mmCIF file of C-alpha atoms and ligand atoms in Angstrom:
data_model
loop_
_atom_site.group_PDB
_atom_site.id
_atom_site.type_symbol
_atom_site.label_atom_id
_atom_site.label_comp_id
_atom_site.label_asym_id
_atom_site.label_seq_id
_atom_site.Cartn_x
_atom_site.Cartn_y
_atom_site.Cartn_z
ATOM 1 C CA MET U 12 67.245 7.187 31.582
ATOM 2 C CA THR U 13 66.789 6.936 28.242
ATOM 3 C CA ALA U 14 65.616 3.298 27.146
ATOM 4 C CA ARG U 15 68.548 1.323 25.080
ATOM 5 C CA ILE U 16 66.817 -1.227 21.934
ATOM 6 C CA ILE U 17 68.323 -3.853 21.671
ATOM 7 C CA LYS U 18 67.353 -5.332 18.350
ATOM 8 C CA VAL U 19 66.674 -9.844 19.140
ATOM 9 C CA ASN U 20 65.758 -12.553 16.677
ATOM 10 C CA SER U 21 65.399 -16.023 17.157
ATOM 11 C CA GLN U 22 69.157 -16.676 16.572
ATOM 12 C CA LYS U 23 70.575 -13.530 18.767
ATOM 13 C CA LEU U 24 68.825 -14.835 21.929
ATOM 14 C CA GLU U 25 71.817 -14.374 24.018
ATOM 15 C CA GLU U 26 71.013 -10.790 24.436
ATOM 16 C CA ILE U 27 68.068 -11.667 26.529
ATOM 17 C CA THR U 28 69.870 -13.454 29.183
ATOM 18 C CA GLY U 29 70.759 -9.579 29.789
ATOM 19 C CA ALA U 30 67.289 -8.654 29.957
ATOM 20 C CA ALA U 31 66.676 -11.474 32.377
ATOM 21 C CA GLU U 32 69.040 -10.265 34.987
ATOM 22 C CA ILE U 33 66.918 -6.642 34.745
ATOM 23 C CA ILE U 34 63.912 -9.047 35.800
ATOM 24 C CA LYS U 35 65.502 -10.689 38.073
ATOM 25 C CA GLU U 36 67.081 -7.528 39.837
ATOM 26 C CA GLY U 37 63.448 -5.848 40.021
ATOM 27 C CA ASN U 38 63.227 -3.873 37.063
ATOM 28 C CA LEU U 39 61.263 -3.283 33.933
ATOM 29 C CA VAL U 40 62.121 -4.992 29.923
ATOM 30 C CA ALA U 41 59.565 -4.072 27.563
ATOM 31 C CA PHE U 42 59.443 -7.036 24.976
ATOM 32 C CA PRO U 43 57.745 -8.358 22.315
ATOM 33 C CA THR U 44 54.928 -10.764 22.532
ATOM 34 C CA GLU U 45 52.177 -12.170 19.229
ATOM 35 C CA THR U 46 49.577 -9.888 20.323
ATOM 36 C CA VAL U 47 51.192 -6.120 21.289
ATOM 37 C CA TYR U 48 54.428 -5.773 22.959
ATOM 38 C CA GLY U 49 54.631 -5.741 26.993
ATOM 39 C CA LEU U 50 56.085 -4.340 29.811
ATOM 40 C CA GLY U 51 57.277 -6.966 32.162
ATOM 41 C CA ALA U 52 58.483 -7.234 35.553
ATOM 42 C CA ASN U 53 58.709 -9.991 38.040
ATOM 43 C CA ALA U 54 55.122 -11.318 39.208
ATOM 44 C CA LEU U 55 56.556 -12.619 42.659
ATOM 45 C CA ASP U 56 57.944 -9.288 43.354
ATOM 46 C CA LYS U 57 56.012 -6.788 44.853
ATOM 47 C CA LYS U 58 58.140 -3.763 44.294
ATOM 48 C CA ALA U 59 58.850 -4.263 40.778
ATOM 49 C CA ILE U 60 55.413 -4.258 40.124
ATOM 50 C CA LYS U 61 54.597 -0.951 41.625
ATOM 51 C CA LYS U 62 56.714 0.006 39.057
ATOM 52 C CA ILE U 63 55.143 -0.864 36.232
ATOM 53 C CA PHE U 64 51.894 0.501 37.550
ATOM 54 C CA GLU U 65 54.388 3.991 37.468
ATOM 55 C CA ALA U 66 55.657 3.534 34.203
ATOM 56 C CA LYS U 67 52.658 3.301 33.103
ATOM 57 C CA GLY U 68 50.529 5.930 34.672
ATOM 58 C CA ARG U 69 48.354 3.258 34.999
ATOM 59 C CA PRO U 70 44.855 3.044 37.851
ATOM 60 C CA LEU U 71 46.031 0.516 40.920
ATOM 61 C CA ASP U 72 42.524 -1.333 40.628
ATOM 62 C CA ASN U 73 43.448 -2.826 37.173
ATOM 63 C CA PRO U 74 44.968 -5.812 36.826
ATOM 64 C CA LEU U 75 48.006 -7.385 34.871
ATOM 65 C CA ILE U 76 48.319 -10.998 33.007
ATOM 66 C CA VAL U 77 50.804 -13.006 34.851
ATOM 67 C CA HIS U 78 53.126 -14.751 31.536
ATOM 68 C CA VAL U 79 54.284 -18.286 31.777
ATOM 69 C CA ALA U 80 55.992 -20.667 29.569
ATOM 70 C CA ASP U 81 55.001 -23.545 30.404
ATOM 71 C CA TYR U 82 51.395 -25.180 30.892
ATOM 72 C CA ASP U 83 52.716 -26.704 34.243
ATOM 73 C CA ASP U 84 53.354 -23.132 35.460
ATOM 74 C CA ILE U 85 49.934 -22.377 36.251
ATOM 75 C CA PHE U 86 49.982 -24.677 38.862
ATOM 76 C CA LYS U 87 52.387 -22.367 41.246
ATOM 77 C CA ILE U 88 50.095 -19.316 40.823
ATOM 78 C CA ALA U 89 46.680 -20.439 40.183
ATOM 79 C CA GLN U 90 44.243 -22.733 42.143
ATOM 80 C CA LYS U 91 40.732 -24.888 41.502
ATOM 81 C CA ILE U 92 41.748 -25.017 37.869
ATOM 82 C CA PRO U 93 38.845 -26.461 35.479
ATOM 83 C CA LYS U 94 39.806 -29.243 33.375
ATOM 84 C CA ILE U 95 38.533 -26.988 30.311
ATOM 85 C CA ALA U 96 42.068 -25.306 31.279
ATOM 86 C CA LYS U 97 43.855 -28.376 30.033
ATOM 87 C CA THR U 98 41.839 -28.481 26.566
ATOM 88 C CA LEU U 99 42.171 -24.885 25.864
ATOM 89 C CA ALA U 100 46.034 -24.616 26.858
ATOM 90 C CA THR U 101 46.304 -27.375 24.247
ATOM 91 C CA LYS U 102 44.722 -25.935 21.313
ATOM 92 C CA PHE U 103 45.356 -22.297 21.964
ATOM 93 C CA TRP U 104 48.999 -21.821 23.958
ATOM 94 C CA PRO U 105 50.854 -20.638 23.474
ATOM 95 C CA GLY U 106 48.437 -18.029 21.700
ATOM 96 C CA PRO U 107 46.815 -15.056 22.449
ATOM 97 C CA LEU U 108 44.433 -16.826 25.315
ATOM 98 C CA THR U 109 44.073 -15.398 28.316
ATOM 99 C CA LEU U 110 42.807 -17.015 31.201
ATOM 100 C CA ILE U 111 41.488 -16.493 34.127
ATOM 101 C CA PHE U 112 41.648 -18.592 37.383
ATOM 102 C CA PHE U 113 41.644 -18.297 41.513
ATOM 103 C CA LYS U 114 45.220 -17.152 42.583
ATOM 104 C CA LYS U 115 47.517 -18.681 45.096
ATOM 105 C CA ARG U 116 48.967 -16.847 48.049
ATOM 106 C CA ILE U 117 52.167 -16.584 46.264
ATOM 107 C CA ILE U 118 51.282 -13.953 43.792
ATOM 108 C CA PRO U 119 51.184 -10.273 45.230
ATOM 109 C CA ASP U 120 47.980 -8.501 45.982
ATOM 110 C CA GLU U 121 49.612 -5.439 43.186
ATOM 111 C CA VAL U 122 48.975 -8.233 40.420
ATOM 112 C CA THR U 123 45.906 -9.110 41.023
ATOM 113 C CA ALA U 124 44.286 -5.312 42.205
ATOM 114 C CA GLY U 125 43.457 -6.890 45.522
ATOM 115 C CA GLY U 126 41.151 -9.475 43.878
ATOM 116 C CA ASN U 127 41.462 -13.386 44.290
ATOM 117 C CA THR U 128 41.935 -14.367 41.137
ATOM 118 C CA VAL U 129 44.714 -13.880 38.550
ATOM 119 C CA ALA U 130 44.979 -13.652 34.518
ATOM 120 C CA ILE U 131 47.262 -15.872 32.753
ATOM 121 C CA ARG U 132 48.925 -16.879 29.671
ATOM 122 C CA ILE U 133 51.658 -17.882 27.171
ATOM 123 C CA PRO U 134 52.504 -16.103 24.669
ATOM 124 C CA LYS U 135 53.444 -17.287 21.331
ATOM 125 C CA ASN U 136 56.814 -15.669 21.037
ATOM 126 C CA LYS U 137 60.031 -16.443 21.193
ATOM 127 C CA ILE U 138 61.518 -13.670 22.636
ATOM 128 C CA ALA U 139 59.331 -13.981 25.215
ATOM 129 C CA LEU U 140 59.500 -17.486 26.076
ATOM 130 C CA GLU U 141 63.081 -17.507 26.415
ATOM 131 C CA LEU U 142 63.011 -14.599 28.159
ATOM 132 C CA ILE U 143 60.244 -15.718 30.785
ATOM 133 C CA LYS U 144 62.416 -19.184 31.052
ATOM 134 C CA SER U 145 65.629 -17.396 31.192
ATOM 135 C CA ALA U 146 64.153 -14.900 34.104
ATOM 136 C CA GLY U 147 63.295 -18.181 36.150
ATOM 137 C CA VAL U 148 59.735 -16.550 37.263
ATOM 138 C CA PRO U 149 56.665 -15.466 36.018
ATOM 139 C CA ILE U 150 56.371 -12.233 34.105
ATOM 140 C CA ALA U 151 53.379 -9.958 34.887
ATOM 141 C CA ALA U 152 53.328 -7.597 31.501
ATOM 142 C CA PRO U 153 50.687 -5.496 30.629
ATOM 143 C CA SER U 154 51.154 -3.982 27.074
ATOM 144 C CA ALA U 155 53.721 -1.349 26.489
ATOM 145 C CA ASN U 156 51.574 1.548 26.355
ATOM 146 C CA LEU U 157 50.858 4.333 28.694
ATOM 147 C CA ALA U 158 47.658 4.301 30.376
ATOM 148 C CA GLY U 159 44.839 5.294 28.027
ATOM 149 C CA ARG U 160 47.212 5.345 25.297
ATOM 150 C CA LEU U 161 46.649 2.353 21.797
ATOM 151 C CA SER U 162 48.833 -0.592 22.959
ATOM 152 C CA PRO U 163 52.787 -0.672 21.155
ATOM 153 C CA THR U 164 52.856 -2.908 18.449
ATOM 154 C CA THR U 165 56.834 -2.121 17.492
ATOM 155 C CA ALA U 166 59.760 -0.917 19.341
ATOM 156 C CA GLN U 167 59.535 2.358 18.579
ATOM 157 C CA HIS U 168 55.628 2.846 19.708
ATOM 158 C CA VAL U 169 57.021 1.663 22.893
ATOM 159 C CA PHE U 170 59.869 3.941 22.954
ATOM 160 C CA GLU U 171 57.164 7.373 22.501
ATOM 161 C CA ASP U 172 55.621 5.745 25.124
ATOM 162 C CA LEU U 173 57.807 5.140 27.536
ATOM 163 C CA GLY U 174 61.442 5.775 26.561
ATOM 164 C CA ASN U 175 61.652 7.974 29.535
ATOM 165 C CA LYS U 176 60.214 5.835 32.030
ATOM 166 C CA ILE U 177 62.507 2.244 31.423
ATOM 167 C CA ASP U 178 65.871 0.952 30.815
ATOM 168 C CA LEU U 179 64.985 -2.138 28.137
ATOM 169 C CA ILE U 180 63.165 -2.577 24.634
ATOM 170 C CA LEU U 181 63.126 -5.865 23.121
ATOM 171 C CA ASP U 182 63.028 -5.053 19.345
ATOM 172 C CA GLY U 183 61.671 -8.125 18.176
ATOM 173 C CA GLY U 184 60.324 -6.220 14.928
ATOM 174 C CA ARG U 185 56.512 -5.439 14.861
ATOM 175 C CA THR U 186 54.231 -7.846 16.094
ATOM 176 C CA LYS U 187 51.980 -10.940 14.387
ATOM 177 C CA ILE U 188 48.283 -10.437 15.251
ATOM 178 C CA GLY U 189 48.427 -6.052 16.336
ATOM 179 C CA ILE U 190 45.622 -6.744 19.299
ATOM 180 C CA GLU U 191 45.252 -8.114 22.604
ATOM 181 C CA SER U 192 44.691 -11.473 23.572
ATOM 182 C CA THR U 193 40.916 -12.521 24.238
ATOM 183 C CA VAL U 194 40.557 -12.794 27.464
ATOM 184 C CA VAL U 195 38.339 -15.919 29.085
ATOM 185 C CA ASP U 196 37.169 -15.807 32.587
ATOM 186 C CA LEU U 197 37.284 -19.366 33.959
ATOM 187 C CA THR U 198 36.162 -18.469 37.850
ATOM 188 C CA ILE U 199 32.752 -18.104 37.258
ATOM 189 C CA ASN U 200 30.322 -20.319 35.182
ATOM 190 C CA PRO U 201 29.040 -20.355 32.644
ATOM 191 C CA PRO U 202 32.653 -19.101 31.132
ATOM 192 C CA GLN U 203 33.023 -15.644 30.265
ATOM 193 C CA ILE U 204 35.008 -13.656 27.410
ATOM 194 C CA LEU U 205 35.921 -10.195 29.655
ATOM 195 C CA ARG U 206 37.747 -9.046 26.629
ATOM 196 C CA PRO U 207 37.789 -10.504 23.212
ATOM 197 C CA GLY U 208 40.932 -10.396 21.140
ATOM 198 C CA GLY U 209 43.445 -12.625 19.098
ATOM 199 C CA ILE U 210 41.515 -15.884 19.290
ATOM 200 C CA SER U 211 37.921 -15.466 18.164
ATOM 201 C CA PHE U 212 34.866 -16.338 20.133
ATOM 202 C CA GLU U 213 33.693 -18.924 17.444
ATOM 203 C CA LYS U 214 37.001 -20.720 17.715
ATOM 204 C CA LEU U 215 36.763 -20.889 21.739
ATOM 205 C CA LYS U 216 33.174 -21.944 21.878
ATOM 206 C CA LYS U 217 34.330 -25.249 19.796
ATOM 207 C CA VAL U 218 36.401 -26.270 22.563
ATOM 208 C CA LEU U 219 34.641 -24.459 25.174
ATOM 209 C CA LYS U 220 30.462 -24.927 24.373
ATOM 210 C CA ASN U 221 28.706 -23.297 27.246
ATOM 211 C CA LEU U 222 31.657 -19.421 27.192
ATOM 212 C CA GLN U 223 29.593 -16.635 26.693
ATOM 213 C CA LEU U 224 29.866 -13.377 25.985
ATOM 214 C CA HIS U 225 30.255 -10.817 29.112
ATOM 215 C CA PRO U 226 26.979 -8.374 28.855
ATOM 216 C CA SER U 227 28.650 -5.372 28.377
ATOM 217 C CA LEU U 228 29.920 -7.003 24.897
ATOM 218 C CA LEU U 229 26.599 -7.410 23.831
ATOM 219 C CA GLY U 230 26.045 -3.949 23.919
ATOM 220 C CA LYS U 231 24.152 -3.961 27.854
ATOM 221 C CA LYS U 232 24.508 -1.274 30.371
ATOM 222 C CA ILE U 233 25.819 -2.796 33.347
ATOM 223 C CA GLN U 234 25.833 -1.268 37.030
ATOM 224 C CA GLU U 235 29.585 -0.124 38.331
ATOM 225 C CA LYS U 236 29.470 -2.810 40.717
ATOM 226 C CA THR U 237 29.171 -5.720 38.460
ATOM 227 C CA LYS U 238 31.620 -4.632 36.193
ATOM 228 C CA SER U 239 35.102 -6.903 36.635
ATOM 229 C CA PRO U 240 38.024 -5.375 37.111
ATOM 230 C CA GLY U 241 39.803 -2.830 34.316
ATOM 231 C CA MET U 242 36.374 -2.661 32.535
ATOM 232 C CA LYS U 243 35.172 0.619 33.418
ATOM 233 C CA TYR U 244 38.431 1.973 31.831
ATOM 234 C CA ARG U 245 38.049 3.372 28.472
ATOM 235 C CA HIS U 246 41.231 1.618 27.032
ATOM 236 C CA TYR U 247 42.901 2.019 23.051
ATOM 237 C CA ALA U 248 42.577 5.854 23.034
ATOM 238 C CA PRO U 249 44.123 7.712 19.890
ATOM 239 C CA GLN U 250 44.414 11.936 20.692
ATOM 240 C CA ALA U 251 42.149 12.544 17.896
ATOM 241 C CA HIS U 252 38.425 12.388 18.308
ATOM 242 C CA LEU U 253 37.113 9.114 16.351
ATOM 243 C CA ILE U 254 34.011 8.825 14.493
ATOM 244 C CA LEU U 255 32.955 5.135 13.325
ATOM 245 C CA ILE U 256 30.240 5.113 10.771
ATOM 246 C CA LYS U 257 28.332 2.497 10.183
ATOM 247 C CA GLY U 258 26.151 1.274 7.565
ATOM 248 C CA ASP U 259 26.313 -0.419 4.097
ATOM 249 C CA LEU U 260 29.839 -0.034 2.086
ATOM 250 C CA LYS U 261 27.127 2.299 -0.023
ATOM 251 C CA ARG U 262 25.875 4.439 2.681
ATOM 252 C CA ARG U 263 29.489 4.530 4.657
ATOM 253 C CA GLY U 264 30.434 5.798 2.021
ATOM 254 C CA GLN U 265 28.182 8.708 1.181
ATOM 255 C CA LYS U 266 28.630 9.529 5.184
ATOM 256 C CA ILE U 267 32.186 9.607 5.167
ATOM 257 C CA GLN U 268 32.589 12.341 2.201
ATOM 258 C CA ASP U 269 29.814 14.607 3.531
ATOM 259 C CA LEU U 270 31.244 14.150 6.817
ATOM 260 C CA ILE U 271 34.669 15.567 4.983
ATOM 261 C CA VAL U 272 33.397 18.385 3.676
ATOM 262 C CA LYS U 273 31.207 19.170 7.286
ATOM 263 C CA TYR U 274 34.817 19.229 9.441
ATOM 264 C CA LYS U 275 37.159 20.654 6.510
ATOM 265 C CA LYS U 276 34.590 23.875 6.720
ATOM 266 C CA GLU U 277 34.817 23.898 10.468
ATOM 267 C CA GLY U 278 38.549 24.037 10.203
ATOM 268 C CA LYS U 279 39.475 20.829 11.222
ATOM 269 C CA LYS U 280 42.151 18.714 10.453
ATOM 270 C CA VAL U 281 40.469 15.400 9.059
ATOM 271 C CA GLY U 282 42.212 12.016 8.823
ATOM 272 C CA LEU U 283 40.375 8.816 6.944
ATOM 273 C CA LEU U 284 40.686 5.461 8.026
ATOM 274 C CA THR U 285 39.704 2.810 5.128
ATOM 275 C CA LEU U 286 39.834 0.010 3.411
ATOM 276 C CA LEU U 287 42.716 -0.587 0.266
ATOM 277 C CA GLU U 288 39.660 -1.595 -2.218
ATOM 278 C CA ARG U 289 38.529 2.334 -0.602
ATOM 279 C CA GLU U 290 41.951 4.464 -0.632
ATOM 280 C CA LYS U 291 40.972 6.262 -3.657
ATOM 281 C CA PHE U 292 37.897 6.846 -3.270
ATOM 282 C CA TYR U 293 37.003 9.833 -0.907
ATOM 283 C CA LYS U 294 37.859 13.345 -1.977
ATOM 284 C CA GLY U 295 39.584 16.345 -0.208
ATOM 285 C CA SER U 296 40.725 15.008 3.742
ATOM 286 C CA ASP U 297 44.331 15.915 5.104
ATOM 287 C CA LEU U 298 45.488 12.032 5.147
ATOM 288 C CA VAL U 299 43.807 8.319 4.146
ATOM 289 C CA LEU U 300 45.640 5.794 5.268
ATOM 290 C CA SER U 301 44.359 2.206 4.564
ATOM 291 C CA VAL U 302 44.602 -0.511 7.361
ATOM 292 C CA GLY U 303 44.123 -3.306 4.658
ATOM 293 C CA SER U 304 41.905 -4.997 2.443
ATOM 294 C CA GLU U 305 38.164 -5.719 3.791
ATOM 295 C CA LYS U 306 39.019 -9.565 2.364
ATOM 296 C CA ASN U 307 41.702 -10.098 5.203
ATOM 297 C CA LEU U 308 40.622 -9.051 8.327
ATOM 298 C CA LYS U 309 43.728 -10.183 10.496
ATOM 299 C CA GLU U 310 45.463 -7.740 8.266
ATOM 300 C CA VAL U 311 43.348 -5.160 9.285
ATOM 301 C CA ALA U 312 43.784 -6.005 12.976
ATOM 302 C CA GLN U 313 47.716 -5.998 12.845
ATOM 303 C CA ASN U 314 47.639 -2.665 11.303
ATOM 304 C CA LEU U 315 45.395 -1.067 13.253
ATOM 305 C CA PHE U 316 46.560 0.087 16.244
ATOM 306 C CA LYS U 317 49.879 1.393 13.887
ATOM 307 C CA THR U 318 47.644 3.367 11.840
ATOM 308 C CA LEU U 319 45.212 4.593 14.701
ATOM 309 C CA ARG U 320 49.105 6.297 16.727
ATOM 310 C CA LYS U 321 49.624 7.773 12.746
ATOM 311 C CA PHE U 322 46.897 9.724 12.730
ATOM 312 C CA ASP U 323 47.900 11.515 16.093
ATOM 313 C CA GLU U 324 51.830 11.614 14.978
ATOM 314 C CA MET U 325 50.171 13.872 12.371
ATOM 315 C CA GLY U 326 47.941 16.099 13.847
ATOM 316 C CA MET U 327 44.445 14.754 12.960
ATOM 317 C CA ASN U 328 41.865 16.493 15.091
ATOM 318 C CA ILE U 329 38.955 13.967 13.623
ATOM 319 C CA ILE U 330 39.362 10.505 12.276
ATOM 320 C CA LEU U 331 36.500 9.135 10.199
ATOM 321 C CA SER U 332 36.618 5.585 9.901
ATOM 322 C CA GLU U 333 34.808 2.647 8.365
ATOM 323 C CA THR U 334 33.356 -0.042 10.278
ATOM 324 C CA PHE U 335 34.025 -4.368 10.004
ATOM 325 C CA SER U 336 32.179 -7.464 10.156
ATOM 326 C CA ARG U 337 32.128 -8.195 13.688
ATOM 327 C CA LYS U 338 32.643 -12.128 12.237
ATOM 328 C CA GLU U 339 35.503 -14.166 13.923
ATOM 329 C CA ILE U 340 38.684 -10.938 14.675
ATOM 330 C CA GLY U 341 36.367 -8.689 13.184
ATOM 331 C CA PHE U 342 34.981 -8.693 16.694
ATOM 332 C CA ALA U 343 37.629 -7.581 18.130
ATOM 333 C CA ILE U 344 38.618 -4.935 15.631
ATOM 334 C CA MET U 345 35.198 -3.436 16.265
ATOM 335 C CA ASP U 346 35.293 -3.480 20.435
ATOM 336 C CA ARG U 347 38.748 -1.692 20.098
ATOM 337 C CA LEU U 348 37.289 0.766 17.969
ATOM 338 C CA GLU U 349 33.968 1.392 19.826
ATOM 339 C CA LYS U 350 36.464 1.885 22.639
ATOM 340 C CA ALA U 351 38.579 4.051 21.364
ATOM 341 C CA ALA U 352 35.333 5.930 20.064
ATOM 342 C CA LYS U 353 33.608 6.496 23.535
ATOM 343 C CA LYS U 354 34.539 9.311 25.544
ATOM 344 C CA GLY U 355 35.303 8.401 29.120
ATOM 345 C CA LYS U 356 37.601 7.563 32.256
ATOM 346 C CA LEU U 357 41.353 6.394 30.896
ATOM 347 C CA ASP U 358 42.699 3.294 31.239
HETATM 348 O O1 LIG N 407 48.095 -9.661 25.082
HETATM 349 C C1 LIG N 407 47.649 -9.020 25.689
HETATM 350 O O2 LIG N 407 47.164 -10.061 26.789
HETATM 351 C C2 LIG N 407 49.377 -8.278 26.048
HETATM 352 C C3 LIG N 407 49.667 -9.019 25.550
HETATM 353 C C4 LIG N 407 51.487 -8.043 26.553
HETATM 354 O O3 LIG N 407 50.552 -10.523 26.749
HETATM 355 N N1 LIG N 407 48.274 -7.680 27.579
HETATM 356 C C5 LIG N 407 47.313 -6.843 28.165
HETATM 357 O O4 LIG N 407 47.632 -6.537 29.714
HETATM 358 O O5 LIG N 407 46.432 -6.456 26.851
HETATM 359 P P1 LIG N 407 46.706 -5.076 29.831
HETATM 360 O O6 LIG N 407 47.273 -4.928 31.293
HETATM 361 O O7 LIG N 407 47.092 -4.425 28.605
HETATM 362 O O8 LIG N 407 45.519 -5.789 29.670
HETATM 363 C C6 LIG N 407 45.454 -6.261 30.226
HETATM 364 C C7 LIG N 407 43.441 -7.216 31.004
HETATM 365 C C8 LIG N 407 42.986 -5.800 31.045
HETATM 366 O O9 LIG N 407 41.823 -5.487 30.863
HETATM 367 C C9 LIG N 407 42.387 -6.244 33.141
HETATM 368 O O10 LIG N 407 41.495 -5.878 33.210
HETATM 369 C C10 LIG N 407 42.110 -8.297 32.214
HETATM 370 O O11 LIG N 407 43.118 -7.888 31.266
HETATM 371 N N2 LIG N 407 43.032 -8.505 33.436
HETATM 372 C C11 LIG N 407 43.412 -8.835 34.012
HETATM 373 N N3 LIG N 407 43.888 -9.853 35.582
HETATM 374 C C12 LIG N 407 42.256 -9.906 35.498
HETATM 375 C C13 LIG N 407 41.844 -10.634 36.457
HETATM 376 N N4 LIG N 407 42.203 -11.518 37.280
HETATM 377 N N5 LIG N 407 40.121 -10.722 36.356
HETATM 378 C C14 LIG N 407 39.599 -9.833 34.771
HETATM 379 N N6 LIG N 407 40.414 -9.764 33.873
HETATM 380 C C15 LIG N 407 42.202 -8.986 34.335
HETATM 381 MG MG1 LIG N 408 46.996 -2.039 28.151
#
């Protein structure tokens, strides 16, 4: 099969009715959200959920996020919902925040990888919201990439990974945020961020005063059995070997320049992930791509996955990358870069 790509904009929402039918029939539709593209299926239909895992080649023990359109929908699929959920939802939903609650039995074990908790979010994208409403069911959707590859931020990325495995891709242009949602576990006390993302720790902490970071995000080595679902996998992997260069601007600059020379001598194709301000600074690499201005980390987040994919497309063996401030969205940017740079088991 070859996936159809249908361009949709907020004026042409009728196209979405057909896509909702496909979901209702138990099949898959890729759709845009404000973070990255998702690969959606009816969250209440076991068989449909299995198709997601098959299409992505995703390990069965990595649970999915369930997308709903209204706050009240969470009561149908989750239980023991703490009061703070309402406050968080009022402030951040629709938006790039995923909350983990105890699940109700209506959610099949396939969605939650056998666990008793379910991840839920309301996306801030008209196409996504219309699709959920029109389908009339909650939609389980991981990022619409092959397991172990970068999350897609355009319909074309989805097509590259899954074009021969699914029927339909709704094309809503490139995604606004470019990095996945922040995942917060509300089933434990104090609550924890399991994955940094579109809503920053700083912003969440203003509402959720006792919020903590999962120890693995503080650079701590954690035992296999205390890991949360999904944490044992290496996400966000480019095919090239990614090397992050730390240090202040001057030292970083020198180091990057030295490494270009070293890897070129070894006959490697060397790509450089840099900043707008430094695009013309380095000499001798094969491909220089800017992810945006150092002064605008939101722009960097938006361009990050697209840029990493480009290096693979152009056949680079090595990517040398600048590093960024960990403030606000910078924390999620560095998380993704560090995971992509690590060798390990694939998601
Ligand atoms: O922005 C996003 O979150 C995108 C869009 C499509 O909504 N979705 C996304 O899904 O990134 P995925 O499957 O690529 O990542 C979901 C993450 C995984 O790390 C998974 O392990 C974690 O959420 N997760 C899902 N359910 C969980 C649960 N019950 N407990 C702990 N972690 C969970
Ligand atoms: Mg993913």
